[in-house]
PDB file of C-alpha atoms in Angstrom:
ATOM      1  CA  MET Y  16      83.583  66.393 104.873  1.00  0.00           C
ATOM      2  CA  SER Y  17      84.324  63.736 107.449  1.00  0.00           C
ATOM      3  CA  PRO Y  18      82.908  63.013 110.671  1.00  0.00           C
ATOM      4  CA  LEU Y  19      85.454  62.871 113.485  1.00  0.00           C
ATOM      5  CA  THR Y  20      82.992  62.565 116.588  1.00  0.00           C
ATOM      6  CA  GLU Y  21      79.136  62.680 117.000  1.00  0.00           C
ATOM      7  CA  ASN Y  22      79.559  66.690 117.100  1.00  0.00           C
ATOM      8  CA  ALA Y  23      82.535  67.138 114.918  1.00  0.00           C
ATOM      9  CA  VAL Y  24      82.844  67.085 111.224  1.00  0.00           C
ATOM     10  CA  ARG Y  25      85.926  68.200 109.415  1.00  0.00           C
ATOM     11  CA  VAL Y  26      85.292  70.096 106.249  1.00  0.00           C
ATOM     12  CA  GLN Y  27      88.175  70.399 103.754  1.00  0.00           C
ATOM     13  CA  TYR Y  28      88.242  72.150 100.306  1.00  0.00           C
ATOM     14  CA  GLY Y  29      90.942  72.770  97.748  1.00  0.00           C
ATOM     15  CA  LEU Y  30      91.722  72.476  94.417  1.00  0.00           C
ATOM     16  CA  GLU Y  31      94.419  70.155  95.419  1.00  0.00           C
ATOM     17  CA  MET Y  32      93.961  68.144  98.571  1.00  0.00           C
ATOM     18  CA  LYS Y  33      97.054  67.553 100.945  1.00  0.00           C
ATOM     19  CA  SER Y  34      96.320  64.445 103.207  1.00  0.00           C
ATOM     20  CA  ASN Y  35      99.998  64.667 104.768  1.00  0.00           C
ATOM     21  CA  LEU Y  36      99.405  67.550 106.971  1.00  0.00           C
ATOM     22  CA  PRO Y  37      99.885  67.072 110.578  1.00  0.00           C
ATOM     23  CA  GLU Y  38      96.743  66.796 112.843  1.00  0.00           C
ATOM     24  CA  LEU Y  39      96.796  69.189 115.552  1.00  0.00           C
ATOM     25  CA  VAL Y  40      93.383  69.111 116.984  1.00  0.00           C
ATOM     26  CA  PHE Y  41      92.468  65.171 117.127  1.00  0.00           C
ATOM     27  CA  THR Y  42      95.695  63.997 118.221  1.00  0.00           C
ATOM     28  CA  SER Y  43      94.288  60.656 119.470  1.00  0.00           C
ATOM     29  CA  ILE Y  44      92.878  57.788 117.477  1.00  0.00           C
ATOM     30  CA  VAL Y  45      89.158  58.157 117.548  1.00  0.00           C
ATOM     31  CA  ASN Y  46      86.344  56.030 116.193  1.00  0.00           C
ATOM     32  CA  ILE Y  47      84.440  57.328 113.260  1.00  0.00           C
ATOM     33  CA  PRO Y  48      80.730  57.632 114.414  1.00  0.00           C
ATOM     34  CA  GLU Y  49      77.913  56.312 112.338  1.00  0.00           C
ATOM     35  CA  PHE Y  50      76.952  58.772 109.772  1.00  0.00           C
ATOM     36  CA  LYS Y  51      74.275  59.208 107.087  1.00  0.00           C
ATOM     37  CA  VAL Y  52      74.981  61.080 103.457  1.00  0.00           C
ATOM     38  CA  SER Y  53      72.007  62.294 101.495  1.00  0.00           C
ATOM     39  CA  GLU Y  54      72.430  64.113  98.408  1.00  0.00           C
ATOM     40  CA  SER Y  55      70.051  65.947  96.173  1.00  0.00           C
ATOM     41  CA  LYS Y  56      70.640  68.317  93.114  1.00  0.00           C
ATOM     42  CA  ALA Y  57      70.704  71.383  95.341  1.00  0.00           C
ATOM     43  CA  LYS Y  58      72.602  70.057  98.666  1.00  0.00           C
ATOM     44  CA  LEU Y  59      74.844  67.570 100.092  1.00  0.00           C
ATOM     45  CA  GLU Y  60      74.155  66.536 103.665  1.00  0.00           C
ATOM     46  CA  ILE Y  61      76.253  64.534 106.339  1.00  0.00           C
ATOM     47  CA  THR Y  62      74.223  63.581 109.537  1.00  0.00           C
ATOM     48  CA  THR Y  63      75.370  62.209 112.553  1.00  0.00           C
ATOM     49  CA  SER Y  64      73.091  61.389 115.870  1.00  0.00           C
ATOM     50  CA  LYS Y  65      73.885  65.228 117.249  1.00  0.00           C
ATOM     51  CA  MET Y  66      74.206  67.156 114.028  1.00  0.00           C
ATOM     52  CA  THR Y  67      73.930  67.638 110.320  1.00  0.00           C
ATOM     53  CA  VAL Y  68      76.128  69.817 107.996  1.00  0.00           C
ATOM     54  CA  VAL Y  69      74.801  70.945 104.727  1.00  0.00           C
ATOM     55  CA  VAL Y  70      76.571  72.118 101.668  1.00  0.00           C
ATOM     56  CA  ASP Y  71      74.602  74.195  99.230  1.00  0.00           C
ATOM     57  CA  LYS Y  72      75.986  73.196  96.069  1.00  0.00           C
ATOM     58  CA  LYS Y  73      75.158  76.349  94.048  1.00  0.00           C
ATOM     59  CA  SER Y  74      76.885  78.550  96.423  1.00  0.00           C
ATOM     60  CA  GLY Y  75      79.219  76.172  98.245  1.00  0.00           C
ATOM     61  CA  ALA Y  76      77.942  77.584 101.564  1.00  0.00           C
ATOM     62  CA  LEU Y  77      77.891  75.413 104.606  1.00  0.00           C
ATOM     63  CA  SER Y  78      75.226  75.345 107.342  1.00  0.00           C
ATOM     64  CA  TYR Y  79      75.218  73.310 110.657  1.00  0.00           C
ATOM     65  CA  ARG Y  80      72.171  72.132 112.606  1.00  0.00           C
ATOM     66  CA  LYS Y  81      71.771  70.544 115.867  1.00  0.00           C
ATOM     67  CA  TYR Y  82      70.134  66.984 115.419  1.00  0.00           C
ATOM     68  CA  GLU Y  83      66.638  68.578 116.429  1.00  0.00           C
ATOM     69  CA  GLY Y  84      67.079  70.800 113.154  1.00  0.00           C
ATOM     70  CA  LYS Y  85      67.850  73.885 114.781  1.00  0.00           C
ATOM     71  CA  LEU Y  86      70.509  75.950 112.936  1.00  0.00           C
ATOM     72  CA  PHE Y  87      73.317  76.997 114.937  1.00  0.00           C
ATOM     73  CA  LEU Y  88      76.067  78.260 112.333  1.00  0.00           C
ATOM     74  CA  SER Y  89      75.959  79.072 108.541  1.00  0.00           C
ATOM     75  CA  GLU Y  90      77.868  80.948 105.952  1.00  0.00           C
ATOM     76  CA  LYS Y  91      76.391  83.745 103.795  1.00  0.00           C
ATOM     77  CA  PRO Y  92      75.811  82.137 100.261  1.00  0.00           C
ATOM     78  CA  ASP Y  93      77.480  85.338  98.774  1.00  0.00           C
ATOM     79  CA  GLY Y  94      80.553  84.649 100.806  1.00  0.00           C
ATOM     80  CA  LEU Y  95      80.515  88.083 102.414  1.00  0.00           C
TER      81      LEU Y  95
END
């Protein structure tokens, strides 16, 4: 996961990461926003001033919360 702007976080997952893929969304150079990373046994969080992305370590499910904590998008833990 890597923050691109205050309200956009790139999430990439794969067994083999390919960093030489062309950028199709952010074609201009952007300044990486300030962000905070926190980790516990159960989850990994990346927080910017406008959002938080949480990864459940057990299921791999992602959830996205607005800065005030309100959930606006999540994956089902079972992948269905």
